[in-house]
CSV table of C-alpha atoms in Angstrom, one decimal:
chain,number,residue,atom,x,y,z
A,20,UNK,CA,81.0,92.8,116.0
A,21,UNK,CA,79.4,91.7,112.6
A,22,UNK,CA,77.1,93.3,110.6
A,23,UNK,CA,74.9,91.0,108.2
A,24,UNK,CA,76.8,90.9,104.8
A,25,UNK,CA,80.2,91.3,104.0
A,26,UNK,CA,82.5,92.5,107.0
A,27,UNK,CA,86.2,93.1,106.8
A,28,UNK,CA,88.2,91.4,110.3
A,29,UNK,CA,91.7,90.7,111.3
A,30,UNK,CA,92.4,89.1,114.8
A,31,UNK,CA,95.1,90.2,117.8
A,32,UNK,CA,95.2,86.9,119.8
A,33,UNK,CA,96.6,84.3,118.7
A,34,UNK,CA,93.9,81.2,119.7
A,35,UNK,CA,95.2,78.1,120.9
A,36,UNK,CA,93.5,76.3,117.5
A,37,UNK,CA,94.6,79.1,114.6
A,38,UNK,CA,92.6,76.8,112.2
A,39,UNK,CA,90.0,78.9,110.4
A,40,UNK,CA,87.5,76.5,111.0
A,41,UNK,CA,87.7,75.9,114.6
A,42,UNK,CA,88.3,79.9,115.2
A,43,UNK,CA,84.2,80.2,113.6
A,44,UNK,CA,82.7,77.3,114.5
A,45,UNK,CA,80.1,79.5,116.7
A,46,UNK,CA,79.1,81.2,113.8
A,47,UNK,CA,78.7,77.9,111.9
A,48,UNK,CA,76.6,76.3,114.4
A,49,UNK,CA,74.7,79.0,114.7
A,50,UNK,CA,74.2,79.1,110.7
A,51,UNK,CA,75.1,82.7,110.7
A,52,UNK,CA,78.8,82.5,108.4
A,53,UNK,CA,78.1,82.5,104.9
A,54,UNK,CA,82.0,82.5,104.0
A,55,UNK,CA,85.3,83.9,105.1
A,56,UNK,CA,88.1,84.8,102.0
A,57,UNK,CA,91.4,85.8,102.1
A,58,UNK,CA,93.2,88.2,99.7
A,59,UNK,CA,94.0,85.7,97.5
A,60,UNK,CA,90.4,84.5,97.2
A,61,UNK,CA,90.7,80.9,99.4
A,62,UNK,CA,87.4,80.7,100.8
A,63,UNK,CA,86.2,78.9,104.3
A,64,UNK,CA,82.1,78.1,102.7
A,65,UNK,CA,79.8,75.4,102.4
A,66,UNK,CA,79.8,73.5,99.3
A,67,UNK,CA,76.6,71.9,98.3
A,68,UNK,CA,76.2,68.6,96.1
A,69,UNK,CA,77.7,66.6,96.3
A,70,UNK,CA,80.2,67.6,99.5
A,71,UNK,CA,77.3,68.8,101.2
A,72,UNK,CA,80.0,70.3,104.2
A,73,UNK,CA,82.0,72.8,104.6
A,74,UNK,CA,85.3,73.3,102.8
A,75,UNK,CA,88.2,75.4,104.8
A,76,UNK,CA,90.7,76.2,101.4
A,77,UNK,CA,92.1,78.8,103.9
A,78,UNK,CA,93.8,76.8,106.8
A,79,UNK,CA,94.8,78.3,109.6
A,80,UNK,CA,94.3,81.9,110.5
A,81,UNK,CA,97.6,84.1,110.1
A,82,UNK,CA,97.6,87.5,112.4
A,83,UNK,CA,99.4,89.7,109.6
A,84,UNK,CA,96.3,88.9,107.3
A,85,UNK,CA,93.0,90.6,106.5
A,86,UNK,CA,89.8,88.3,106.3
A,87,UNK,CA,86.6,89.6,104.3
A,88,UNK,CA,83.6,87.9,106.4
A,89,UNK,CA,80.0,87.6,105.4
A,90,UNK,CA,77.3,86.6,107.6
A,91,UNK,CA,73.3,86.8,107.4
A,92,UNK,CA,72.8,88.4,110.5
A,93,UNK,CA,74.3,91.0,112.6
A,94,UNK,CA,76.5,88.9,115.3
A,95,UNK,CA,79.6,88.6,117.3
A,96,UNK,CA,82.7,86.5,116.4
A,97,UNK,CA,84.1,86.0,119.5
A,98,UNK,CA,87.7,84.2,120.0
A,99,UNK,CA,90.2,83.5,122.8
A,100,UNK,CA,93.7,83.3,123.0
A,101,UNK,CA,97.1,85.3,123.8
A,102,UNK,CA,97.6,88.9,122.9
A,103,UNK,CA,99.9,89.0,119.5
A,104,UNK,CA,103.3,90.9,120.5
A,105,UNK,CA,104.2,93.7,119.0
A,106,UNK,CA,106.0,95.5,116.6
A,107,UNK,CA,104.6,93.4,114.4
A,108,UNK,CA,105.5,93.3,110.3
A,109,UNK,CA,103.5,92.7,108.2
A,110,UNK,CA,104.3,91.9,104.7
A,111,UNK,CA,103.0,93.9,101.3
A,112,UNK,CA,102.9,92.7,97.6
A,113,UNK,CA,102.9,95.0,94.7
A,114,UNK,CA,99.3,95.9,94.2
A,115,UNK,CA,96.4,95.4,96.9
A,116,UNK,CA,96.7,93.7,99.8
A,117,UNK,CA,94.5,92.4,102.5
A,118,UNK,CA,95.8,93.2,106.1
A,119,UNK,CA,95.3,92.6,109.8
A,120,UNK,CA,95.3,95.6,112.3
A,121,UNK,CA,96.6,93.3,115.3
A,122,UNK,CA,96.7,95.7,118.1
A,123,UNK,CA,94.0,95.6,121.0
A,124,UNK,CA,93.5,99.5,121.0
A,125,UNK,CA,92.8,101.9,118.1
A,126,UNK,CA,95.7,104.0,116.5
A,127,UNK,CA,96.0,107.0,114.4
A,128,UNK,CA,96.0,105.2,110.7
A,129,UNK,CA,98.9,108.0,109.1
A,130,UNK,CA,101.2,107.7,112.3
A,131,UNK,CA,101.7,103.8,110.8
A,132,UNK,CA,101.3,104.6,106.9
A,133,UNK,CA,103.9,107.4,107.0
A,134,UNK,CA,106.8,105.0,106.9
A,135,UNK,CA,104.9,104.5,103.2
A,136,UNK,CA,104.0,107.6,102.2
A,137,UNK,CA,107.7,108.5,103.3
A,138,UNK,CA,108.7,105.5,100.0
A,139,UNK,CA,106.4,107.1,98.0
A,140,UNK,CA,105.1,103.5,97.8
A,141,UNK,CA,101.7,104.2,99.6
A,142,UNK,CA,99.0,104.7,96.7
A,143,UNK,CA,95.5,104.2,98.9
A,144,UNK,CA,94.2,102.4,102.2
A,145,UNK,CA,90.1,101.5,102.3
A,146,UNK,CA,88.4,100.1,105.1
A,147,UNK,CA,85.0,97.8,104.9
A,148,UNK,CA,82.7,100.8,104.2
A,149,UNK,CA,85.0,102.4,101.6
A,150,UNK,CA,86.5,105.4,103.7
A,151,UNK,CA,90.1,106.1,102.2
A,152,UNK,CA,93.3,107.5,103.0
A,153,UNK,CA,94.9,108.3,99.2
A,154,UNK,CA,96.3,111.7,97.4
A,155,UNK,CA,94.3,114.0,96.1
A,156,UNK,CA,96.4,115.7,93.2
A,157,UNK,CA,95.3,119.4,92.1
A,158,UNK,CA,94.3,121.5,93.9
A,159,UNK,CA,94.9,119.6,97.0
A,160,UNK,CA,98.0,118.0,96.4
A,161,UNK,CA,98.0,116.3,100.0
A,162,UNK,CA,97.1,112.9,101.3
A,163,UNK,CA,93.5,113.0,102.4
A,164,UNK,CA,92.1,110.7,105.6
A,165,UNK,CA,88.7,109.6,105.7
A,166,UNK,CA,89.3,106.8,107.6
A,167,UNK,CA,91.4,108.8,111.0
A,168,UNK,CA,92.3,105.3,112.8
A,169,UNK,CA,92.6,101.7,112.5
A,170,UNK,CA,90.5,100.3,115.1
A,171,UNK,CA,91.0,96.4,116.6
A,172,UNK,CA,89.9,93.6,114.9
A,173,UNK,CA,88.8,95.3,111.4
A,174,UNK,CA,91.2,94.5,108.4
A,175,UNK,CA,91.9,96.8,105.4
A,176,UNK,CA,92.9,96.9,102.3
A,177,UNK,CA,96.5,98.6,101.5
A,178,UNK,CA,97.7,98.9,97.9
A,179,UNK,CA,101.4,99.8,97.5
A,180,UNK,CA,103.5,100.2,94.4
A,181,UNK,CA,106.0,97.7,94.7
A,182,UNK,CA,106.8,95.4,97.7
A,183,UNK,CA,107.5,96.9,101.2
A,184,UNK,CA,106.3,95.9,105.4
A,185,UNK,CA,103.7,97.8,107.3
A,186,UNK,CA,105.1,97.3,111.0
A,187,UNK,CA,102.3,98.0,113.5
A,188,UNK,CA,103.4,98.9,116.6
A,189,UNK,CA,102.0,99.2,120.2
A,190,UNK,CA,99.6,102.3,120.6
């Protein structure tokens, strides 16, 4: 499910055409996607003069990734294929990170970040609407969740200090 603007969305199928484009073309034909960008800013969007088509600088679709989605209407991206098998690692750069949550059932969000927060590498987790999971220094001095689990199908954004794996396992 899509609300109109920008959504966050990660996938846990794998369709049988991973490329980006064919993965939205409902959306397209139904002139509901505005663009699709991944976390290092390659962009799925339609470019005017003088392509006048759409340009996919994003490929094909990879299940570890996060995708930030923006449509003009509230809608449904729907997409077949086979279930992704887990454990599945996912990899994380120094700094932020866009990621996929590819599990078909929710999951409580610390039970997979405490492997993290265990490095002391974990330094905050947002989902699309801005909810957190970070430390709160004094007086707390304890990791706060306002974000409780990761839910199928939405992405999020991890930042880490240096370079580590989230491995999301089966619920």
């Amino acid at each position: 499910e899509l609300i109109e603007g920008w959504n966050n969305m990660s996938f846990y199928l794998t369709p049988e055409d991973m490329n980006m484009e064919a993965i939205v073309a409902g959306l397209v034909e139904n002139d509901e996607l505005i663009k699709i960008q991944d976390e290092t800013g390659h962009a799925l969007e339609y470019v005017g003069f003088p392509i006048n088509s759409w340009v996919n600088n994003i490929g094909d679709m990879m299940i570890t990734e996060g995708y930030k989605i923006k449509v003009n209407t509230e809608t449904s991206l729907y997409a077949m294929g086979l279930a992704v098998e887990l454990p599945l690692t996912i990899p994380l750069v120094a700094g932020w990170n866009t990621t996929g949550y590819p599990a078909t059932e929710e999951q409580v969000a610390m039970d997979l970040l405490q492997p993290l927060i265990d490095n002391n590498n974990l330094i905050k987790v947002q989902n699309e609407s801005g909810a957190a999971i970070e430390f709160i220094g004094f007086p707390i001095n304890a990791w706060v969740d306002n974000i409780g689990n990761f839910m199928p199908d939405e992405g999020y954004q991890v930042k880490v200090i240096e370079e580590d794996v989230l491995v999301i396992t089966a619920p």
